XYZ file of C-alpha atoms in Angstrom:
738
model
C -11.002 -13.333 -13.916
C -10.175 -15.990 -16.032
C -10.002 -15.853 -20.067
C -8.937 -18.809 -22.668
C -5.633 -18.951 -24.106
C -6.729 -16.697 -26.994
C -7.139 -13.654 -24.734
C -5.743 -10.083 -25.391
C -2.788 -10.768 -23.263
C -0.953 -12.617 -25.960
C -1.172 -16.221 -24.414
C -0.726 -17.585 -27.745
C 2.493 -15.855 -28.738
C 5.908 -17.313 -28.596
C 7.153 -16.669 -24.916
C 10.780 -15.487 -24.432
C 13.246 -17.751 -22.458
C 13.029 -18.096 -18.989
C 16.037 -17.587 -16.510
C 14.570 -17.624 -13.265
C 11.158 -18.808 -11.178
C 8.811 -17.355 -8.970
C 5.955 -18.472 -6.547
C 2.656 -17.196 -7.743
C -0.386 -17.462 -5.432
C -3.589 -18.144 -7.531
C -7.127 -17.047 -6.064
C -8.127 -20.795 -5.641
C -8.170 -23.287 -3.088
C -4.524 -24.469 -3.214
C -2.313 -24.878 -0.024
C 0.376 -22.863 -1.438
C 1.652 -20.659 -4.528
C 2.670 -22.405 -7.822
C 6.048 -21.904 -9.146
C 6.169 -20.167 -12.656
C 8.720 -19.187 -15.033
C 9.706 -15.321 -15.610
C 10.604 -14.746 -19.380
C 13.551 -12.810 -20.157
C 12.742 -9.029 -20.098
C 9.759 -9.386 -17.993
C 9.965 -7.133 -14.947
C 8.190 -8.885 -11.678
C 8.591 -8.344 -8.381
C 6.796 -9.681 -5.091
C 3.242 -8.439 -5.161
C 3.195 -8.020 -9.093
C -0.232 -8.708 -10.415
C 0.235 -10.922 -13.096
C -1.677 -13.666 -15.410
C -0.611 -17.104 -15.925
C -1.631 -20.103 -17.504
C -3.541 -22.985 -15.237
C -4.214 -25.996 -17.358
C -6.370 -24.591 -20.449
C -7.069 -21.435 -18.968
C -5.265 -17.791 -18.249
C -5.832 -16.950 -14.414
C -5.181 -13.768 -12.346
C -2.416 -14.243 -9.836
C -0.043 -12.557 -7.260
C 3.815 -12.911 -7.315
C 4.718 -14.119 -3.862
C 7.265 -14.232 -1.258
C 9.737 -16.929 -0.984
C 12.149 -16.591 -4.035
C 13.319 -19.451 -6.287
C 12.571 -22.900 -5.522
C 15.397 -24.559 -7.622
C 13.202 -25.665 -10.187
C 14.469 -25.563 -13.732
C 12.785 -22.759 -15.276
C 12.502 -24.405 -18.915
C 10.035 -27.204 -17.114
C 7.710 -24.492 -15.943
C 5.101 -22.747 -17.636
C 6.241 -18.780 -18.066
C 4.012 -16.046 -16.786
C 1.929 -14.522 -19.647
C 1.607 -10.953 -18.751
C 2.391 -8.335 -15.784
C -0.668 -5.808 -15.306
C 0.307 -2.369 -14.915
C -0.610 -1.540 -11.371
C 1.109 -1.096 -8.390
C 2.373 -4.411 -6.658
C 0.420 -5.335 -3.595
C 2.511 -4.184 -0.413
C 4.493 -6.163 1.853
C 2.013 -5.597 4.317
C -0.847 -6.325 2.732
C 0.888 -9.909 1.566
C 1.642 -10.681 5.250
C -1.893 -9.673 6.213
C -2.893 -12.269 3.861
C -0.943 -14.852 4.907
C -2.007 -14.129 8.597
C -5.357 -14.444 7.966
C -5.153 -17.581 6.131
C -2.946 -18.698 9.082
C -5.246 -17.826 11.703
C -8.460 -19.283 9.926
C -6.908 -22.338 8.725
C -8.193 -21.161 5.079
C -6.169 -21.581 1.889
C -4.156 -18.306 1.184
C -5.033 -17.948 -2.476
C -8.864 -17.557 -1.661
C -7.885 -15.054 1.099
C -5.725 -13.333 -1.832
C -8.884 -13.772 -3.887
C -10.563 -11.060 -1.105
C -7.991 -8.501 -2.358
C -8.373 -8.778 -6.138
C -11.995 -8.633 -6.211
C -11.853 -6.000 -9.400
C -9.824 -7.677 -11.970
C -10.808 -5.063 -14.503
C -9.014 -2.634 -12.514
C -5.349 -4.161 -12.866
C -4.893 -2.147 -16.090
C -4.794 1.835 -15.873
C -8.237 3.599 -16.742
C -8.214 4.715 -20.277
C -8.005 8.035 -20.784
C -10.731 10.544 -21.426
C -11.129 12.383 -24.541
C -11.442 15.988 -23.765
C -11.190 19.854 -25.517
C -9.020 22.974 -25.184
C -10.109 26.424 -26.253
C -7.244 27.423 -28.795
C -8.751 31.020 -30.001
C -11.020 32.267 -32.764
C -14.707 33.144 -32.719
C -17.487 31.073 -34.314
C -19.248 32.254 -37.570
C -22.358 33.162 -35.722
C -22.192 34.004 -32.080
C -25.100 33.220 -29.793
C -25.801 33.841 -25.997
C -25.023 30.198 -25.494
C -21.955 30.120 -27.633
C -20.671 33.019 -25.654
C -21.218 31.417 -22.523
C -19.208 28.343 -23.443
C -16.402 30.581 -24.568
C -16.464 32.510 -21.572
C -15.994 29.222 -19.475
C -13.091 27.740 -21.715
C -11.267 30.770 -22.140
C -9.302 30.288 -18.498
C -7.028 27.851 -20.883
C -7.760 24.649 -18.819
C -9.000 21.608 -20.593
C -12.508 20.275 -20.213
C -14.536 17.288 -21.020
C -17.504 18.010 -23.600
C -20.188 17.296 -21.055
C -18.124 19.147 -18.371
C -17.931 22.326 -20.510
C -21.746 22.222 -21.305
C -22.830 21.881 -17.612
C -20.543 24.727 -16.542
C -21.627 26.883 -19.675
C -25.267 25.827 -18.751
C -25.839 24.700 -22.320
C -26.424 21.726 -24.093
C -23.912 19.480 -25.517
C -24.963 20.063 -29.046
C -23.901 23.846 -28.808
C -20.301 22.522 -27.791
C -20.260 20.364 -30.652
C -21.037 23.206 -33.103
C -18.251 25.019 -31.857
C -15.909 21.900 -32.130
C -17.047 21.564 -35.602
C -15.549 25.191 -36.666
C -12.497 24.260 -35.002
C -12.536 26.306 -32.112
C -11.371 23.709 -29.984
C -8.504 21.021 -30.074
C -8.709 17.523 -28.788
C -6.756 16.320 -25.698
C -6.613 13.742 -23.478
C -7.371 13.768 -19.819
C -6.817 11.502 -16.962
C -9.731 9.686 -15.835
C -11.577 11.715 -12.883
C -11.259 10.785 -9.373
C -14.089 8.692 -8.122
C -14.402 11.401 -5.072
C -12.854 14.716 -4.554
C -10.103 14.908 -1.979
C -11.257 15.651 1.323
C -10.102 18.552 3.057
C -9.171 18.095 7.011
C -9.562 21.691 7.644
C -12.762 22.355 5.651
C -15.202 22.586 8.399
C -13.159 21.861 11.569
C -15.719 21.033 14.541
C -15.975 22.757 17.740
C -15.826 20.188 20.297
C -16.186 20.844 23.763
C -16.446 18.875 27.127
C -16.073 15.227 27.030
C -15.962 15.449 23.359
C -12.946 17.693 23.321
C -11.035 15.471 26.039
C -11.864 12.240 24.039
C -10.644 13.977 20.604
C -7.484 14.619 22.162
C -6.729 11.286 23.556
C -7.484 10.082 19.907
C -5.167 12.822 18.411
C -2.124 11.584 20.841
C -2.329 8.215 19.315
C -2.380 9.285 15.937
C 0.274 11.739 16.143
C 2.712 8.857 17.505
C 1.935 7.184 14.071
C 2.607 3.813 15.361
C 0.155 0.640 16.224
C -2.484 1.168 19.067
C -5.805 0.481 19.741
C -8.384 2.928 21.218
C -12.042 2.338 22.124
C -14.514 4.790 22.413
C -16.951 3.904 24.421
C -19.729 6.557 24.430
C -23.491 6.509 25.035
C -25.779 7.088 21.643
C -25.751 10.466 20.776
C -22.549 11.541 22.453
C -20.784 12.817 19.566
C -18.360 9.723 18.786
C -18.387 10.387 15.070
C -17.434 13.886 15.474
C -14.465 12.687 17.733
C -13.124 10.236 15.258
C -13.809 12.673 12.636
C -10.527 14.366 14.378
C -8.415 11.440 14.090
C -9.172 11.037 10.329
C -8.346 14.805 9.843
C -5.025 14.355 11.540
C -4.315 11.267 9.504
C -4.978 13.305 6.338
C -2.722 15.992 7.152
C 0.119 13.342 7.562
C -0.787 12.163 4.215
C -1.835 8.770 5.072
C -5.220 6.962 3.923
C -7.853 5.943 6.215
C -10.448 3.145 6.155
C -13.799 3.535 7.981
C -15.860 0.376 8.688
C -19.458 0.409 8.953
C -21.728 -2.559 9.321
C -24.492 -1.409 6.974
C -22.527 0.988 4.923
C -25.412 0.603 1.964
C -28.079 1.872 4.356
C -26.151 4.900 6.050
C -26.527 7.887 3.506
C -26.695 10.224 6.432
C -23.280 9.259 7.710
C -21.706 10.094 4.077
C -23.496 13.492 4.329
C -22.028 14.283 7.946
C -18.516 13.198 6.528
C -19.214 15.577 3.473
C -20.008 18.518 5.590
C -16.951 18.091 7.860
C -14.479 17.415 4.861
C -15.756 18.866 1.698
C -16.180 15.676 -0.073
C -17.662 12.292 0.321
C -15.653 9.318 0.964
C -15.459 6.720 -1.456
C -17.750 3.796 -0.862
C -16.781 0.170 -0.613
C -19.947 -2.635 -0.570
C -21.725 -5.494 -2.318
C -24.348 -2.972 -3.733
C -21.993 -0.942 -5.588
C -21.923 -1.204 -9.476
C -18.911 -3.242 -10.967
C -17.835 -0.163 -12.794
C -17.382 1.645 -9.638
C -15.832 -0.922 -7.746
C -13.070 -1.155 -10.238
C -12.333 2.468 -9.997
C -12.280 2.676 -6.073
C -9.981 -0.386 -6.149
C -7.876 1.221 -8.453
C -7.301 4.740 -6.957
C -7.027 3.005 -3.691
C -3.934 1.341 -4.665
C -2.821 4.111 -6.689
C -3.506 6.395 -3.463
C -5.820 8.699 -5.187
C -8.460 8.036 -2.712
C -7.807 9.094 0.413
C -10.926 7.913 2.452
C -12.897 4.670 1.916
C -15.952 3.941 3.606
C -17.030 0.327 3.620
C -18.356 -3.068 4.562
C -16.144 -5.471 6.144
C -14.681 -6.590 2.665
C -13.081 -3.357 2.415
C -10.605 -4.624 4.688
C -8.748 -6.425 2.113
C -8.557 -3.320 -0.157
C -4.905 -2.933 -0.839
C -4.352 0.663 -0.071
C -1.066 2.297 -1.119
C -0.534 3.984 2.343
C -2.864 3.055 5.251
C -2.578 5.115 8.034
C -5.847 4.618 10.374
C -8.601 2.060 10.454
C -11.805 3.209 12.244
C -14.267 0.299 13.238
C -17.908 2.123 13.948
C -20.415 0.071 15.970
C -17.527 -2.402 16.492
C -19.928 -4.677 18.458
C -22.138 -5.541 15.123
C -22.313 -9.042 14.310
C -22.181 -7.892 10.901
C -18.483 -7.858 10.885
C -18.553 -11.558 11.037
C -18.301 -13.208 7.708
C -19.581 -16.781 7.539
C -18.980 -17.756 3.800
C -15.950 -19.613 2.540
C -13.767 -17.500 4.591
C -15.113 -17.261 8.140
C -13.434 -14.023 9.747
C -14.124 -11.239 11.952
C -13.454 -7.833 10.509
C -12.979 -6.067 13.846
C -10.333 -8.485 14.924
C -8.763 -8.490 11.521
C -8.556 -4.824 11.452
C -6.590 -4.722 14.738
C -4.405 -7.396 12.920
C -3.973 -5.188 9.835
C -2.892 -2.179 12.047
C -0.255 -4.265 14.012
C 1.126 -5.474 10.725
C 1.289 -1.926 9.195
C 2.195 -0.017 12.454
C -0.768 2.671 12.392
C -3.645 3.356 14.801
C -6.900 1.638 15.066
C -9.924 2.966 16.682
C -12.951 0.950 17.805
C -16.217 2.588 18.254
C -19.206 1.827 20.041
C -22.034 2.555 22.475
C -22.307 -0.822 23.695
C -18.620 -2.636 22.907
C -18.569 -6.243 23.197
C -17.325 -8.079 26.045
C -14.108 -8.830 24.322
C -13.091 -5.065 23.782
C -14.262 -4.288 27.224
C -11.638 -6.816 28.577
C -8.998 -5.629 26.134
C -9.702 -2.546 27.880
C -9.709 -3.312 31.290
C -6.507 -5.305 30.928
C -4.814 -2.381 29.212
C -4.494 -3.775 25.509
C -6.370 -1.127 24.526
C -7.084 2.541 25.651
C -10.564 2.965 26.423
C -12.170 6.412 26.088
C -15.261 6.819 28.031
C -17.984 9.418 26.634
C -20.905 8.912 29.111
C -23.342 11.768 28.432
C -25.296 12.968 25.095
C -23.596 16.202 23.376
C -25.582 19.251 24.250
C -28.515 19.323 26.252
C -29.824 16.106 24.948
C -30.757 13.383 27.547
C -31.167 9.865 27.331
C -34.634 8.482 27.208
C -36.457 7.478 30.036
C -36.743 3.548 30.030
C -39.594 1.566 31.565
C -40.591 -1.753 31.527
C -43.782 -3.169 30.414
C -44.852 -6.523 32.188
C -46.705 -8.365 29.801
C -48.475 -10.683 32.452
C -50.051 -7.363 34.124
C -50.546 -5.576 30.698
C -51.774 -8.185 28.379
C -52.645 -7.105 24.556
C -56.438 -7.453 23.608
C -57.217 -10.830 22.153
C -55.282 -11.366 18.550
C -52.958 -8.127 19.504
C -49.297 -8.056 20.400
C -49.317 -4.291 21.555
C -49.904 -3.542 25.277
C -52.520 -1.029 26.130
C -49.673 1.207 27.856
C -47.871 0.989 24.592
C -50.692 2.191 22.738
C -51.652 5.142 24.747
C -47.717 6.167 24.493
C -47.785 5.912 20.779
C -51.050 8.125 20.876
C -49.591 10.724 22.850
C -46.456 10.771 20.552
C -48.557 11.012 17.409
C -50.663 13.915 19.166
C -47.599 15.857 19.767
C -46.372 15.562 16.070
C -43.287 13.557 17.190
C -42.177 10.142 15.857
C -42.644 6.443 17.285
C -40.713 3.579 16.826
C -41.685 -0.054 17.259
C -39.167 -2.560 17.012
C -39.388 -6.458 16.420
C -36.478 -8.111 15.084
C -38.761 -10.470 13.100
C -39.328 -10.038 9.182
C -42.567 -10.706 7.533
C -46.162 -11.133 8.848
C -45.974 -14.350 11.024
C -43.051 -16.920 11.535
C -45.383 -19.665 11.624
C -48.320 -21.056 9.582
C -50.457 -23.788 10.404
C -53.780 -25.467 9.674
C -56.510 -25.191 12.415
C -58.297 -28.355 11.333
C -55.159 -30.931 10.986
C -52.187 -28.880 12.670
C -50.109 -28.938 9.351
C -47.467 -26.475 9.566
C -45.671 -25.171 6.688
C -41.988 -26.162 6.234
C -39.290 -25.576 3.778
C -38.482 -28.538 1.983
C -34.848 -27.730 1.793
C -34.607 -26.497 5.401
C -35.114 -27.562 9.107
C -37.134 -24.266 9.462
C -40.792 -22.903 9.238
C -41.871 -20.781 6.361
C -42.299 -17.160 6.953
C -45.614 -15.426 5.910
C -45.140 -12.163 3.977
C -48.744 -10.940 3.693
C -47.589 -7.770 1.551
C -46.084 -10.380 -0.999
C -48.470 -13.041 -0.424
C -46.081 -15.410 0.098
C -44.635 -17.699 2.278
C -40.555 -17.671 2.402
C -37.758 -19.384 3.806
C -35.284 -17.326 5.378
C -32.541 -19.789 5.205
C -32.334 -20.623 1.222
C -34.784 -17.967 -0.488
C -37.456 -20.770 -1.140
C -40.909 -19.231 -1.866
C -44.290 -20.228 -2.728
C -47.771 -18.681 -3.105
C -49.709 -18.557 0.003
C -52.484 -21.270 -0.416
C -56.366 -20.761 0.240
C -56.640 -24.418 1.525
C -54.700 -26.511 3.714
C -52.230 -28.773 1.392
C -52.838 -31.602 3.983
C -56.519 -31.774 4.498
C -57.884 -29.609 2.054
C -59.752 -27.465 4.149
C -60.277 -23.790 2.912
C -60.062 -20.631 5.445
C -58.613 -22.548 8.485
C -54.808 -21.396 7.947
C -53.931 -19.500 10.940
C -50.643 -17.151 11.240
C -48.914 -17.517 14.676
C -46.686 -14.930 16.127
C -46.161 -11.598 14.947
C -43.540 -10.182 12.591
C -43.273 -6.602 11.356
C -46.044 -6.627 8.914
C -48.429 -7.765 11.515
C -47.632 -5.301 13.845
C -48.039 -2.791 11.022
C -51.499 -3.890 10.470
C -52.341 -3.656 14.163
C -50.905 -0.096 14.387
C -53.131 0.886 11.347
C -56.224 -0.349 13.044
C -55.384 1.468 15.997
C -53.972 4.800 14.523
C -55.408 4.581 10.695
C -54.731 8.627 10.281
C -51.073 8.053 11.125
C -48.448 7.849 8.537
C -46.622 4.153 9.003
C -43.490 3.059 7.437
C -42.339 -0.476 7.735
C -38.503 -1.109 7.451
C -37.207 -4.464 6.604
C -34.592 -5.631 4.458
C -36.975 -7.753 2.398
C -39.228 -4.984 1.285
C -39.331 -4.547 -2.366
C -37.121 -1.832 -3.850
C -33.905 -3.065 -2.048
C -31.306 -0.687 -0.722
C -32.430 2.549 -2.455
C -36.066 2.056 -1.409
C -34.592 1.740 2.285
C -32.284 4.855 1.954
C -35.038 6.817 0.585
C -37.249 5.643 3.649
C -34.654 6.553 6.249
C -34.350 9.909 4.501
C -38.135 10.570 4.670
C -38.138 9.477 8.367
C -35.527 12.029 9.285
C -37.573 14.686 7.579
C -40.476 13.976 9.486
C -42.642 12.434 6.837
C -43.695 9.665 8.928
C -45.611 9.438 12.135
C -44.743 5.744 13.279
C -41.920 3.622 12.094
C -41.948 -0.163 12.586
C -38.695 -1.899 12.013
C -36.126 -4.820 12.265
C -32.667 -4.556 13.426
C -31.862 -1.981 10.594
C -33.345 0.722 12.518
C -30.278 -0.075 15.191
C -27.719 0.926 12.844
C -26.785 4.673 13.979
C -29.514 6.486 11.924
C -30.384 10.044 13.515
C -34.072 10.538 13.520
C -34.629 14.080 15.095
C -38.328 13.923 15.858
C -38.056 10.346 17.522
C -39.478 10.807 20.822
C -40.463 7.068 21.685
C -39.297 3.651 20.950
C -41.398 0.700 21.836
C -39.719 -2.968 21.890
C -42.585 -5.321 20.888
C -40.817 -8.298 22.300
C -37.707 -7.668 24.282
C -37.422 -11.209 25.376
C -36.887 -12.539 21.724
C -33.056 -12.385 21.685
C -32.824 -14.556 24.923
C -34.841 -17.404 23.780
C -32.001 -19.474 22.204
C -28.688 -21.379 23.468
C -26.266 -18.762 22.071
C -23.707 -18.171 24.736
C -23.702 -14.339 23.402
C -27.658 -14.120 23.942
C -27.644 -11.659 26.895
C -24.694 -9.521 25.333
C -26.433 -9.539 22.103
C -29.984 -8.682 23.538
C -28.348 -5.667 25.355
C -26.856 -4.193 22.830
C -29.421 -4.375 20.412
C -32.075 -2.906 22.747
C -29.549 -0.225 23.761
C -28.986 0.672 20.435
C -32.571 0.965 19.530
C -33.752 2.619 22.473
C -31.001 5.061 21.776
C -32.679 6.140 18.398
C -35.182 8.468 20.824
C -34.389 12.031 21.979
C -31.017 12.695 20.067
C -31.871 16.181 19.467
C -32.897 17.008 23.058
C -36.474 16.308 23.064
C -38.157 14.705 26.014
C -38.221 10.760 25.225
C -39.391 7.538 26.337
C -38.534 3.766 25.635
C -41.066 1.104 26.379
C -39.940 -2.682 26.700
C -42.575 -5.151 26.473
C -41.241 -8.135 28.519
C -42.421 -11.430 30.285
C -39.219 -11.509 32.361
C -38.912 -8.114 33.992
C -36.571 -9.411 36.442
C -34.019 -10.606 34.037
C -30.618 -9.191 34.283
C -30.649 -7.723 30.744
C -33.747 -6.024 31.194
C -33.043 -4.699 34.633
C -29.632 -3.380 33.155
C -31.207 -1.708 30.399
C -33.747 0.272 32.423
C -31.184 1.223 35.024
C -28.745 2.434 32.348
C -26.093 0.585 34.365
C -24.194 -0.850 31.589
C -21.037 -1.194 34.236
C -22.926 -3.693 36.114
C -24.240 -5.683 33.116
C -20.827 -6.054 31.557
C -19.109 -6.899 35.221
C -21.583 -9.641 35.481
C -21.306 -10.951 31.910
C -17.426 -10.795 32.097
C -17.712 -12.621 35.102
C -19.717 -15.688 33.752
C -17.545 -15.893 30.664
C -14.369 -16.305 32.902
C -15.912 -19.004 34.923
C -17.131 -20.705 32.030
C -13.561 -20.285 30.168
C -15.472 -18.689 27.338
C -14.094 -15.886 24.953
C -12.176 -13.785 25.746
C -11.057 -16.121 28.343
C -10.876 -19.296 26.365
C -10.909 -20.141 22.739
C -13.744 -21.681 20.708
C -13.716 -23.342 17.099
C -16.526 -24.509 15.401
C -16.516 -27.852 12.808
C -19.722 -27.798 10.535
C -19.886 -31.163 8.196
C -22.551 -31.065 5.861
C -23.521 -33.691 3.032
C -26.424 -34.569 0.978
C -27.501 -37.655 3.335
C -27.711 -37.472 7.215
C -25.478 -40.394 7.079
C -22.531 -39.335 5.252
C -22.761 -35.890 7.351
C -22.725 -38.101 10.920
C -20.185 -40.671 10.110
C -17.633 -38.037 8.596
C -18.389 -35.806 11.965
C -17.629 -38.956 14.062
C -14.520 -39.860 11.960
C -13.277 -36.164 12.506
C -13.913 -36.763 16.261
C -12.218 -39.845 16.367
C -8.961 -38.557 14.855
C -8.741 -35.646 17.579
C -5.313 -35.722 19.266
C -5.182 -35.825 23.195
C -4.166 -32.294 24.170
C -4.415 -31.072 27.852
C -6.547 -27.953 27.781
C -8.318 -28.418 24.476
C -11.776 -30.643 24.462
C -13.945 -31.493 21.574
C -17.639 -31.386 22.236
C -19.903 -33.379 19.567
C -20.580 -34.379 17.038
C -24.478 -33.185 17.496
C -27.135 -32.470 14.801
C -26.989 -28.603 13.905
C -30.103 -26.568 15.570
C -30.497 -26.029 11.854
C -30.000 -29.649 10.735
C -31.212 -29.397 7.144
C -29.917 -26.416 5.183
C -30.529 -26.045 1.461
C -31.089 -29.663 1.232
C -27.597 -30.770 2.800
C -27.472 -32.260 6.454
C -25.525 -30.847 9.049
C -23.595 -31.747 12.230
C -21.574 -29.631 14.578
C -18.463 -30.352 16.624
C -17.184 -27.552 19.186
C -13.559 -27.376 20.135
C -13.220 -25.456 23.437
C -9.951 -24.397 24.526
C -8.023 -22.229 27.087
C -6.735 -19.093 26.147
C -3.180 -19.843 25.536
C -3.946 -23.118 23.777
C -2.807 -23.684 20.401
C -6.332 -23.989 18.694
C -5.087 -24.156 15.072
C -2.199 -26.455 15.737
C -4.805 -28.552 17.430
C -7.414 -28.258 14.270
C -4.605 -29.071 11.854
C -3.510 -32.233 13.742
C -7.065 -33.572 13.829
C -7.907 -33.015 10.241
C -4.640 -34.181 8.624
C -5.510 -37.722 10.469
C -9.165 -37.451 9.736
C -10.375 -38.962 6.323
C -10.567 -37.046 3.318
C -13.823 -35.247 2.014
C -15.571 -37.477 -0.549
C -18.575 -37.354 -2.309
C -21.013 -34.593 -1.227
C -19.326 -34.155 2.218
C -17.883 -30.862 3.129
C -16.115 -29.575 6.017
C -16.143 -25.747 7.400
C -13.881 -24.662 10.010
C -14.927 -21.442 11.936
C -12.420 -19.832 14.277
C -14.001 -17.655 17.064
C -17.734 -18.518 15.975
C -20.299 -16.046 16.614
C -23.398 -18.278 15.366
C -24.307 -21.485 16.853
C -26.772 -22.580 14.573
């Protein structure tokens, strides 16, 4: 937030003299806090949210730790205003400093993530309300009688709330107000959600669920830092288990944060929470309206909100008294932020728990290799839940060798999968077809001249979206209307779509099953999050026969009638140089196939593959996750890759290829000679051009105990400074290698 010097906080008024100074961290890319004078009579402390002058502007800042720096207060500009909100706690300030140090980011930019709701820094205005003071109206009607009966308890009401309680329109209430039967009172603003009741509907847990809950509760009752990993198959009841940890934390008077990879899409989770605790948690994600974000921020910092369920950014909410963090689907790549501040919310959640000395619970059916190794080494307590809840059985999984069961010409579904879909629809059950590729086709070319449609700003092909009649770039968002003729040779009707996307699979499904109700789930469909939520709800109610979706369908949804899952291209995630390709493919396919048979119905999964002997495929169909992890961990250890080694990525971008390459080479030349750390590159990035900027990458590889941050600081200090269009971005522990 920034305002000019004539804003409401009195920046133009004469400032009282100052006798002391304080450091103020400003949410901008400065390496350290700036010093400001504190006017006499103004009370500030470390953590106070303030407004200070910066050049000609007034900006938000936070009083930081460090005390006075010896500068004469008369030589410094004074703090303009102190906001009436609780200060950021010492734990929160230490967390911000830790994240900044680890990611090699300016601390002000990290603090900015904790100050994302500037209009929440002052208290919410009081709400005008009514209170019954006695008397009767000149003319009594049934509607007026209902209003007076509702208000006769002596409590204060809002105008709309009283009308709703009495079942009348607000005009009836207005008529009574005009006759002096109510007096005006001012009420505190309502909470964004009701307080959850830990004993509202206690679950009856049995067998493995009860044992797992008891282990979690032991850690929560200790009230100190510990990390637990709940490793349970899909449908094993992991959510009910960590609900018990939440209930115990609430009984202890502490707040709870639940991190979810796609909170905007998981309406079913919010309903399950409400069924257990009698109220929904407060939500925190990018699709939340600004006014609601301000309310949640304010009520989290004052302690009115007891539980927040949010995306990775919720980790930087300044809670009053946080006592537990749950990281659901802890393996999910969505926890990695790759914009400005590069961090992994799962790892930073563990750090926040250690700084605040409270427990952290990681949850997944397919834990990350890093979490598995931490569990094996004893750093985390691993709680296994190997069976589904109740009588539900895991789906029977089979590989479909596409070399033996080839699709018909122009198709992508094998006869085996088509027959299975037909049988499923006949039984009035649901089938899910998964392909992690949006649009109609990933490439469009001309049969005559071979022209391929490429993004003018990126080194990527344009993806055809036939529903929208557009060609789109999935890197920068560039879109153009699908032409009728080739722009290169001018030939009409010779453009051909190469490869399938979910839209093309939907077209093939409708050709085979014209009477079936089909839904396509993809993040780029029109209608956004609201439409996706409605469609997920419709699927759960059985209002679709065949669902075709991207990775959105792997986000923990519960579809009671889903008994068949077909993976259209199981090999897709293996076709790149990502060292985590096998792990991610195993996790994604396991999560998708886990959507089937969650309510006890007999279920099946068919994986179409051209590599049936690949270890990932064998691990999935055999159900032997342990063997897969053992092999993957051994390979990582041999290659000294995380978690047995350390990686950091340096991305250099510029408007010209020459500037990007020359600056990347200069950084490489500045690398100090340190035993155990090597610099690879620079090399042109796989995505060499994004949004018109050329990209080169360096990869820094070190042993587990190496001082990666110290090495990078020394290298960048000796390297030339960024000039012109050159930009350097650091990514500690990279997840993407594009």
